[in-house]
Amino acid sequence: MGTTNKREAGLLAAPFIASWKAQIRQARGSTNAVSTEALRWRVSLAQAPDEDAREIFEHVLTDEAEKVEEAKGLTAAQEFVVVATGAATPSSEYFEAWKAQIKLAPKTKDQMVKDVSLLIAEFSTLESINKGAVRRWVDKLEARGAKLSSVKRILSFCRNYWKYLQRYDAVSKDAEPFAGVIEAAPKKKGKKATNFAYDAADVVKLWEAARARPVGTAKNAKRDTQLADLIMLGAYTGARIESLCSLKTAQVRDGAFWIEDDKTEAGTRSVPIHSVIAPLVERLKKESKDGYLLSGLTFNKYEGRSNAIGKRFGRLKAAEGFSSQHTFHSFRSTVATLLENAGVPEGVAADILGHEKPTMTFGLYSSGADLNTKREALERISYPFKAEAGEN
């Protein structure tokens, strides 16, 4: 470094070390290597012990900018210089602080972080983010195959990050680069085109297909009786897939499923065991090796047990000709439809399915239908099985 002073040599070496680290990150596939390196240079310039050291830094910085231009182009080199000299703010400068304050479910938080990371990878500086640039970015996302729903989600999470930046005066409070980028589609009247109810005959078709469907390698393939069991539980309870997969044997007692951890307060409820699946439930309890009614399912990183078997169901229903409008959640629609057609009062059906009560009288003042009332209602639903499905 041309000096015998160790401290001064360390300061002068900092930009070079930053450059090497940035090159390593870039070689490892980092999309933010140039911006990160520029930020390190900015710190080094700010810590220069005197004007002479700063002048040396600026000379080296010019050489580094030329390297960036050769590797990444003129725009990247210009952004590198304005960040390094403090004339612009890296888009990632507040990212870690924003990420730390997110208080949402882990899966949602991971998706938010992933989506905003796309923004940071696209725009090196906050100053480069404007409505026109965002519009062009959206075009690129769509050209890469991103669906409209995914683009809307990405923009929504980026808007959350932008509001955080506005809160700390990192960007103008008047700037709204994500607003109106996508024109709102006209609202469609009628039923939402997802989670359509299965017909009673469709439920039988899915159950029989699951029992006949092999799982595993061709040599060691077994019939997917576990998926068939899950279908039966869903068809006779209307419970969500994660509620069923997370149900412990200790929560199956007194002729009912005692569902404790669902999406809403109303979701914590007792659901009578339908007489058709009573033998199935007893078998599952006896066979359980881990304390769960559906034994042997694995947890994903969000502590959910339904991910793998849910994908198996998705492949099964697609193979049987059902579209994306039908999901496992559709069993809730099926049970609701069957209860309505059987003349079950809406309040009782809501207690079975874990929905909020539709009226103030029942929703605010009633403590809910008792187990016998719900049992009588649930026994009214049936499916055209040719065999005793609950025992198989």
Tab-separated table of C-alpha atoms in Angstrom:
chain	number	residue	atom	x	y	z
A	1	MET	CA	0.000	0.000	0.000
A	2	GLY	CA	3.089	2.273	-0.076
A	3	THR	CA	3.093	3.077	3.642
A	4	THR	CA	4.779	1.759	6.807
A	5	ASN	CA	1.714	2.677	8.909
A	6	LYS	CA	-0.294	-0.523	9.561
A	7	ARG	CA	-3.573	1.286	10.210
A	8	GLU	CA	-3.248	3.385	7.062
A	9	ALA	CA	-2.308	0.322	5.023
A	10	GLY	CA	-5.434	-1.441	6.305
A	11	LEU	CA	-7.632	1.440	5.234
A	12	LEU	CA	-6.006	1.638	1.817
A	13	ALA	CA	-6.396	-2.115	1.357
A	14	ALA	CA	-10.116	-2.104	2.158
A	15	PRO	CA	-11.339	-1.286	-1.383
A	16	PHE	CA	-9.178	-4.023	-2.870
A	17	ILE	CA	-10.502	-6.584	-0.385
A	18	ALA	CA	-14.047	-5.424	-1.143
A	19	SER	CA	-13.376	-5.928	-4.834
A	20	TRP	CA	-12.097	-9.461	-4.317
A	21	LYS	CA	-15.062	-10.372	-2.116
A	22	ALA	CA	-17.480	-8.977	-4.686
A	23	GLN	CA	-15.835	-11.026	-7.444
A	24	ILE	CA	-16.178	-14.149	-5.301
A	25	ARG	CA	-19.869	-13.422	-4.633
A	26	GLN	CA	-20.451	-12.788	-8.326
A	27	ALA	CA	-18.756	-16.074	-9.227
A	28	ARG	CA	-21.066	-17.822	-6.741
A	29	GLY	CA	-24.075	-16.427	-8.540
A	30	SER	CA	-24.960	-13.377	-6.439
A	31	THR	CA	-27.169	-10.958	-8.379
A	32	ASN	CA	-26.180	-8.069	-6.143
A	33	ALA	CA	-22.398	-8.304	-6.274
A	34	VAL	CA	-21.835	-4.925	-7.994
A	35	SER	CA	-24.171	-3.051	-5.643
A	36	THR	CA	-22.666	-4.723	-2.568
A	37	GLU	CA	-19.155	-3.888	-3.693
A	38	ALA	CA	-20.148	-0.251	-4.312
A	39	LEU	CA	-21.555	-0.044	-0.797
A	40	ARG	CA	-18.271	-1.311	0.649
A	41	TRP	CA	-16.398	1.298	-1.352
A	42	ARG	CA	-18.677	3.981	0.057
A	43	VAL	CA	-17.785	2.878	3.583
A	44	SER	CA	-14.084	2.913	2.719
A	45	LEU	CA	-14.311	6.449	1.274
A	46	ALA	CA	-16.152	7.662	4.368
A	47	GLN	CA	-13.460	6.178	6.630
A	48	ALA	CA	-10.507	7.646	4.705
A	49	PRO	CA	-8.108	9.105	7.319
A	50	ASP	CA	-7.279	12.185	5.246
A	51	GLU	CA	-7.622	13.822	1.826
A	52	ASP	CA	-4.577	12.006	0.454
A	53	ALA	CA	-6.063	8.612	1.282
A	54	ARG	CA	-9.410	9.676	-0.153
A	55	GLU	CA	-7.733	10.796	-3.372
A	56	ILE	CA	-6.047	7.373	-3.672
A	57	PHE	CA	-9.410	5.675	-3.099
A	58	GLU	CA	-11.046	7.755	-5.813
A	59	HIS	CA	-8.325	6.875	-8.340
A	60	VAL	CA	-8.739	3.181	-7.581
A	61	LEU	CA	-12.518	3.623	-7.697
A	62	THR	CA	-12.266	4.987	-11.260
A	63	ASP	CA	-10.289	1.924	-12.322
A	64	GLU	CA	-12.863	-0.342	-10.656
A	65	ALA	CA	-15.738	1.451	-12.411
A	66	GLU	CA	-14.058	0.772	-15.758
A	67	LYS	CA	-13.894	-2.922	-14.882
A	68	VAL	CA	-17.589	-2.896	-14.014
A	69	GLU	CA	-18.378	-1.236	-17.334
A	70	GLU	CA	-16.419	-3.888	-19.225
A	71	ALA	CA	-18.188	-6.702	-17.377
A	72	LYS	CA	-21.694	-5.288	-16.863
A	73	GLY	CA	-22.110	-2.303	-19.168
A	74	LEU	CA	-22.278	1.465	-18.801
A	75	THR	CA	-25.482	1.587	-16.742
A	76	ALA	CA	-24.078	-0.783	-14.124
A	77	ALA	CA	-20.849	1.234	-13.975
A	78	GLN	CA	-22.783	4.475	-13.457
A	79	GLU	CA	-24.836	2.930	-10.673
A	80	PHE	CA	-21.652	1.578	-9.111
A	81	VAL	CA	-20.118	5.064	-9.016
A	82	VAL	CA	-23.155	6.885	-7.614
A	83	VAL	CA	-23.557	4.318	-4.837
A	84	ALA	CA	-19.853	4.236	-4.014
A	85	THR	CA	-19.633	8.035	-3.813
A	86	GLY	CA	-22.849	8.368	-1.791
A	87	ALA	CA	-24.820	10.071	-4.559
A	88	ALA	CA	-27.396	7.250	-4.583
A	89	THR	CA	-28.778	4.678	-2.126
A	90	PRO	CA	-28.466	0.942	-2.781
A	91	SER	CA	-31.869	-0.714	-3.048
A	92	SER	CA	-30.698	-3.291	-0.508
A	93	GLU	CA	-29.579	-0.842	2.178
A	94	TYR	CA	-32.771	-1.189	4.250
A	95	PHE	CA	-33.559	-4.758	3.208
A	96	GLU	CA	-32.292	-6.561	6.320
A	97	ALA	CA	-34.039	-4.129	8.673
A	98	TRP	CA	-37.295	-4.502	6.725
A	99	LYS	CA	-36.981	-8.274	6.791
A	100	ALA	CA	-36.393	-8.324	10.549
A	101	GLN	CA	-39.604	-6.444	11.332
A	102	ILE	CA	-41.930	-8.719	9.317
A	103	LYS	CA	-44.291	-10.483	11.711
A	104	LEU	CA	-46.153	-12.953	9.512
A	105	ALA	CA	-46.332	-16.713	9.118
A	106	PRO	CA	-42.892	-18.109	8.119
A	107	LYS	CA	-44.122	-19.281	4.721
A	108	THR	CA	-45.577	-15.862	3.878
A	109	LYS	CA	-42.443	-14.105	5.128
A	110	ASP	CA	-40.214	-16.314	2.987
A	111	GLN	CA	-42.298	-15.491	-0.077
A	112	MET	CA	-42.143	-11.752	0.688
A	113	VAL	CA	-38.369	-11.864	1.067
A	114	LYS	CA	-38.000	-13.845	-2.143
A	115	ASP	CA	-40.172	-11.412	-4.125
A	116	VAL	CA	-38.492	-8.254	-2.823
A	117	SER	CA	-35.122	-9.862	-3.549
A	118	LEU	CA	-36.189	-9.902	-7.200
A	119	LEU	CA	-36.722	-6.141	-7.011
A	120	ILE	CA	-33.304	-5.583	-5.464
A	121	ALA	CA	-31.651	-7.788	-8.075
A	122	GLU	CA	-33.313	-5.765	-10.848
A	123	PHE	CA	-32.674	-2.274	-9.444
A	124	SER	CA	-29.309	-1.488	-7.880
A	125	THR	CA	-30.417	1.864	-6.440
A	126	LEU	CA	-33.616	3.237	-4.957
A	127	GLU	CA	-33.327	6.223	-7.281
A	128	SER	CA	-33.657	3.963	-10.331
A	129	ILE	CA	-37.062	2.664	-9.215
A	130	ASN	CA	-39.857	4.554	-10.936
A	131	LYS	CA	-43.174	3.640	-12.520
A	132	GLY	CA	-41.785	3.362	-16.053
A	133	ALA	CA	-38.886	1.175	-14.935
A	134	VAL	CA	-41.229	-1.024	-12.898
A	135	ARG	CA	-43.523	-1.370	-15.914
A	136	ARG	CA	-40.588	-2.579	-18.030
A	137	TRP	CA	-39.586	-4.969	-15.230
A	138	VAL	CA	-43.112	-6.410	-15.185
A	139	ASP	CA	-42.844	-6.973	-18.934
A	140	LYS	CA	-39.637	-8.921	-18.339
A	141	LEU	CA	-41.248	-11.021	-15.604
A	142	GLU	CA	-44.170	-11.862	-17.869
A	143	ALA	CA	-41.809	-12.660	-20.748
A	144	ARG	CA	-40.073	-15.150	-18.460
A	145	GLY	CA	-43.382	-16.905	-17.885
A	146	ALA	CA	-44.622	-15.302	-14.652
A	147	LYS	CA	-48.405	-15.545	-14.307
A	148	LEU	CA	-50.490	-12.447	-13.672
A	149	SER	CA	-51.316	-13.657	-10.150
A	150	SER	CA	-47.596	-14.031	-9.389
A	151	VAL	CA	-46.789	-10.587	-10.773
A	152	LYS	CA	-49.540	-9.030	-8.646
A	153	ARG	CA	-48.169	-10.779	-5.557
A	154	ILE	CA	-44.619	-9.593	-6.297
A	155	LEU	CA	-45.765	-5.988	-6.736
A	156	SER	CA	-47.817	-6.175	-3.547
A	157	PHE	CA	-44.814	-7.300	-1.495
A	158	CYS	CA	-42.568	-4.728	-3.188
A	159	ARG	CA	-45.133	-2.082	-2.268
A	160	ASN	CA	-44.815	-3.224	1.347
A	161	TYR	CA	-41.036	-2.713	1.172
A	162	TRP	CA	-41.545	0.713	-0.424
A	163	LYS	CA	-43.907	1.831	2.344
A	164	TYR	CA	-41.239	0.801	4.863
A	165	LEU	CA	-38.706	2.958	2.997
A	166	GLN	CA	-41.140	5.877	3.025
A	167	ARG	CA	-41.617	5.493	6.756
A	168	TYR	CA	-37.897	6.137	7.272
A	169	ASP	CA	-37.651	8.857	4.600
A	170	ALA	CA	-35.415	6.706	2.394
A	171	VAL	CA	-37.641	7.531	-0.591
A	172	SER	CA	-40.115	10.291	-1.370
A	173	LYS	CA	-43.500	9.960	0.324
A	174	ASP	CA	-45.110	11.102	-2.927
A	175	ALA	CA	-43.499	8.448	-5.114
A	176	GLU	CA	-45.721	5.422	-5.872
A	177	PRO	CA	-43.813	3.398	-8.493
A	178	PHE	CA	-45.921	0.245	-8.024
A	179	ALA	CA	-49.355	1.867	-8.153
A	180	GLY	CA	-51.366	1.395	-11.337
A	181	VAL	CA	-48.634	-0.581	-13.095
A	182	ILE	CA	-51.124	-3.348	-13.840
A	183	GLU	CA	-54.591	-2.327	-14.897
A	184	ALA	CA	-57.253	-3.765	-12.648
A	185	ALA	CA	-59.328	-6.376	-14.420
A	186	PRO	CA	-63.089	-5.843	-14.336
A	187	LYS	CA	-64.683	-7.665	-11.427
A	188	LYS	CA	-66.490	-10.805	-12.453
A	189	LYS	CA	-69.889	-11.548	-11.028
A	190	GLY	CA	-70.755	-14.954	-9.709
A	191	LYS	CA	-68.885	-17.694	-7.926
A	192	LYS	CA	-65.121	-17.677	-7.627
A	193	ALA	CA	-63.682	-20.233	-10.044
A	194	THR	CA	-61.808	-22.302	-7.446
A	195	ASN	CA	-62.640	-25.013	-4.923
A	196	PHE	CA	-65.745	-26.173	-6.779
A	197	ALA	CA	-67.602	-28.929	-4.965
A	198	TYR	CA	-67.094	-32.521	-6.055
A	199	ASP	CA	-70.236	-34.432	-6.900
A	200	ALA	CA	-70.904	-37.388	-4.609
A	201	ALA	CA	-69.987	-39.723	-7.462
A	202	ASP	CA	-66.716	-37.804	-7.989
A	203	VAL	CA	-65.728	-38.478	-4.378
A	204	VAL	CA	-66.176	-42.203	-4.942
A	205	LYS	CA	-64.173	-41.953	-8.169
A	206	LEU	CA	-61.264	-40.230	-6.406
A	207	TRP	CA	-61.289	-42.703	-3.513
A	208	GLU	CA	-61.261	-45.721	-5.822
A	209	ALA	CA	-58.501	-44.160	-7.937
A	210	ALA	CA	-56.368	-43.558	-4.834
A	211	ARG	CA	-56.782	-47.170	-3.718
A	212	ALA	CA	-55.692	-48.384	-7.158
A	213	ARG	CA	-52.841	-45.892	-7.548
A	214	PRO	CA	-49.313	-47.254	-6.959
A	215	VAL	CA	-46.816	-45.327	-4.829
A	216	GLY	CA	-43.042	-45.823	-4.944
A	217	THR	CA	-40.810	-47.526	-7.492
A	218	ALA	CA	-42.259	-50.048	-9.903
A	219	LYS	CA	-40.485	-52.860	-8.070
A	220	ASN	CA	-41.687	-51.880	-4.589
A	221	ALA	CA	-44.900	-50.043	-5.498
A	222	LYS	CA	-47.734	-50.126	-2.958
A	223	ARG	CA	-51.296	-48.926	-3.199
A	224	ASP	CA	-51.839	-45.428	-1.837
A	225	THR	CA	-54.238	-46.443	0.917
A	226	GLN	CA	-53.112	-43.474	3.014
A	227	LEU	CA	-54.342	-41.019	0.366
A	228	ALA	CA	-57.591	-42.991	0.110
A	229	ASP	CA	-57.977	-42.691	3.895
A	230	LEU	CA	-57.382	-38.947	3.736
A	231	ILE	CA	-60.038	-38.592	1.035
A	232	MET	CA	-62.536	-40.436	3.239
A	233	LEU	CA	-61.747	-38.191	6.205
A	234	GLY	CA	-62.153	-35.082	4.071
A	235	ALA	CA	-65.393	-36.299	2.497
A	236	TYR	CA	-67.069	-37.008	5.844
A	237	THR	CA	-65.769	-34.032	7.849
A	238	GLY	CA	-65.195	-31.152	5.435
A	239	ALA	CA	-62.007	-30.374	7.389
A	240	ARG	CA	-58.994	-28.686	5.792
A	241	ILE	CA	-56.171	-30.938	4.674
A	242	GLU	CA	-53.656	-29.566	7.200
A	243	SER	CA	-56.185	-29.957	10.037
A	244	LEU	CA	-56.604	-33.641	9.160
A	245	CYS	CA	-52.885	-34.290	8.676
A	246	SER	CA	-52.068	-32.569	11.995
A	247	LEU	CA	-54.783	-34.406	13.934
A	248	LYS	CA	-53.324	-36.423	16.817
A	249	THR	CA	-54.862	-39.645	18.050
A	250	ALA	CA	-55.438	-37.944	21.419
A	251	GLN	CA	-57.756	-35.514	19.626
A	252	VAL	CA	-59.975	-38.387	18.479
A	253	ARG	CA	-62.204	-39.302	21.414
A	254	ASP	CA	-65.816	-39.493	22.539
A	255	GLY	CA	-66.949	-40.180	19.000
A	256	ALA	CA	-65.543	-36.950	17.569
A	257	PHE	CA	-62.529	-35.211	16.097
A	258	TRP	CA	-61.450	-32.331	18.352
A	259	ILE	CA	-59.810	-29.913	15.946
A	260	GLU	CA	-57.796	-27.337	17.884
A	261	ASP	CA	-55.548	-25.431	15.519
A	262	ASP	CA	-57.291	-24.122	12.461
A	263	LYS	CA	-57.274	-20.844	10.538
A	264	THR	CA	-59.950	-19.016	12.510
A	265	GLU	CA	-61.356	-18.941	16.037
A	266	ALA	CA	-64.436	-20.752	14.726
A	267	GLY	CA	-62.105	-23.409	13.325
A	268	THR	CA	-61.465	-24.789	16.813
A	269	ARG	CA	-64.341	-27.234	17.059
A	270	SER	CA	-65.587	-30.783	17.499
A	271	VAL	CA	-66.651	-32.741	14.427
A	272	PRO	CA	-68.597	-35.978	14.978
A	273	ILE	CA	-67.141	-39.148	13.476
A	274	HIS	CA	-69.578	-40.265	10.777
A	275	SER	CA	-70.694	-43.882	11.222
A	276	VAL	CA	-69.307	-44.830	7.791
A	277	ILE	CA	-65.726	-43.896	8.714
A	278	ALA	CA	-65.835	-45.042	12.357
A	279	PRO	CA	-64.088	-48.373	11.517
A	280	LEU	CA	-61.476	-46.510	9.457
A	281	VAL	CA	-60.755	-44.122	12.326
A	282	GLU	CA	-60.346	-47.006	14.787
A	283	ARG	CA	-57.919	-48.727	12.426
A	284	LEU	CA	-55.859	-45.563	11.965
A	285	LYS	CA	-55.642	-45.048	15.730
A	286	LYS	CA	-54.437	-48.606	16.286
A	287	GLU	CA	-51.897	-48.440	13.444
A	288	SER	CA	-50.435	-45.059	14.413
A	289	LYS	CA	-46.753	-45.162	15.316
A	290	ASP	CA	-46.191	-41.449	15.945
A	291	GLY	CA	-49.292	-40.224	17.743
A	292	TYR	CA	-50.941	-38.818	14.617
A	293	LEU	CA	-54.124	-40.230	13.113
A	294	LEU	CA	-52.474	-40.225	9.675
A	295	SER	CA	-49.189	-41.775	10.731
A	296	GLY	CA	-45.866	-41.400	8.939
A	297	LEU	CA	-46.346	-38.043	7.236
A	298	THR	CA	-43.296	-35.775	7.241
A	299	PHE	CA	-43.056	-32.145	8.313
A	300	ASN	CA	-42.004	-29.403	5.930
A	301	LYS	CA	-39.937	-26.404	7.063
A	302	TYR	CA	-43.123	-24.583	8.120
A	303	GLU	CA	-44.090	-27.433	10.488
A	304	GLY	CA	-46.902	-28.562	8.217
A	305	ARG	CA	-47.616	-32.267	7.564
A	306	SER	CA	-49.854	-31.999	4.497
A	307	ASN	CA	-47.390	-30.828	1.851
A	308	ALA	CA	-46.264	-34.175	0.395
A	309	ILE	CA	-49.610	-35.970	0.535
A	310	GLY	CA	-51.298	-32.821	-0.787
A	311	LYS	CA	-49.106	-33.013	-3.885
A	312	ARG	CA	-50.019	-36.678	-4.277
A	313	PHE	CA	-53.675	-35.699	-4.198
A	314	GLY	CA	-53.020	-32.979	-6.773
A	315	ARG	CA	-51.451	-35.488	-9.156
A	316	LEU	CA	-54.290	-37.945	-8.565
A	317	LYS	CA	-57.152	-35.544	-9.253
A	318	ALA	CA	-55.361	-34.193	-12.351
A	319	ALA	CA	-54.912	-37.740	-13.656
A	320	GLU	CA	-58.639	-38.300	-13.116
A	321	GLY	CA	-59.477	-35.307	-15.287
A	322	PHE	CA	-60.213	-32.655	-12.671
A	323	SER	CA	-58.984	-29.128	-13.333
A	324	SER	CA	-57.392	-26.550	-11.039
A	325	GLN	CA	-60.920	-25.486	-10.062
A	326	HIS	CA	-61.065	-28.625	-7.917
A	327	THR	CA	-58.687	-29.037	-4.980
A	328	PHE	CA	-58.658	-30.939	-1.694
A	329	HIS	CA	-60.335	-27.866	-0.228
A	330	SER	CA	-63.246	-28.706	-2.540
A	331	PHE	CA	-64.306	-31.408	-0.090
A	332	ARG	CA	-65.389	-28.576	2.210
A	333	SER	CA	-67.620	-27.306	-0.578
A	334	THR	CA	-68.931	-30.842	-1.130
A	335	VAL	CA	-69.857	-31.320	2.525
A	336	ALA	CA	-71.443	-27.859	2.688
A	337	THR	CA	-73.513	-28.631	-0.420
A	338	LEU	CA	-74.651	-32.019	0.882
A	339	LEU	CA	-75.608	-30.530	4.239
A	340	GLU	CA	-77.613	-27.786	2.558
A	341	ASN	CA	-79.411	-30.259	0.283
A	342	ALA	CA	-80.210	-32.405	3.320
A	343	GLY	CA	-81.965	-29.447	4.950
A	344	VAL	CA	-79.369	-28.868	7.680
A	345	PRO	CA	-79.666	-25.332	9.187
A	346	GLU	CA	-76.851	-23.039	8.123
A	347	GLY	CA	-75.724	-22.396	11.695
A	348	VAL	CA	-75.258	-26.132	12.355
A	349	ALA	CA	-73.373	-26.568	9.080
A	350	ALA	CA	-71.138	-23.628	10.038
A	351	ASP	CA	-70.333	-25.314	13.374
A	352	ILE	CA	-69.359	-28.535	11.561
A	353	LEU	CA	-67.160	-26.784	8.997
A	354	GLY	CA	-65.664	-24.216	11.363
A	355	HIS	CA	-67.147	-21.137	9.695
A	356	GLU	CA	-68.197	-17.932	11.378
A	357	LYS	CA	-71.937	-17.857	12.107
A	358	PRO	CA	-73.943	-16.023	9.442
A	359	THR	CA	-76.183	-14.052	11.833
A	360	MET	CA	-75.664	-11.895	14.912
A	361	THR	CA	-78.010	-14.021	17.035
A	362	PHE	CA	-76.099	-17.263	16.414
A	363	GLY	CA	-72.695	-15.682	15.803
A	364	LEU	CA	-72.631	-13.399	18.818
A	365	TYR	CA	-74.832	-15.064	21.416
A	366	SER	CA	-75.012	-18.792	20.656
A	367	SER	CA	-72.403	-21.153	22.080
A	368	GLY	CA	-72.924	-23.438	19.091
A	369	ALA	CA	-74.688	-26.661	18.234
A	370	ASP	CA	-73.967	-29.542	20.591
A	371	LEU	CA	-72.246	-32.728	19.463
A	372	ASN	CA	-75.461	-34.732	19.114
A	373	THR	CA	-77.044	-32.057	16.921
A	374	LYS	CA	-73.988	-31.979	14.687
A	375	ARG	CA	-73.873	-35.782	14.579
A	376	GLU	CA	-77.502	-36.013	13.465
A	377	ALA	CA	-76.815	-33.429	10.754
A	378	LEU	CA	-73.602	-35.057	9.520
A	379	GLU	CA	-75.225	-38.501	9.311
A	380	ARG	CA	-77.506	-37.104	6.603
A	381	ILE	CA	-74.682	-36.996	4.057
A	382	SER	CA	-73.808	-40.085	2.026
A	383	TYR	CA	-71.879	-41.202	-1.049
A	384	PRO	CA	-72.654	-44.000	-3.547
A	385	PHE	CA	-69.906	-46.389	-2.456
A	386	LYS	CA	-70.306	-49.955	-3.722
A	387	ALA	CA	-68.490	-51.393	-0.695
A	388	GLU	CA	-68.099	-50.475	2.927
A	389	ALA	CA	-65.539	-47.787	2.165
A	390	GLY	CA	-64.890	-46.845	5.761
A	391	GLU	CA	-63.575	-50.320	6.618
A	392	ASN	CA	-61.003	-50.499	3.806
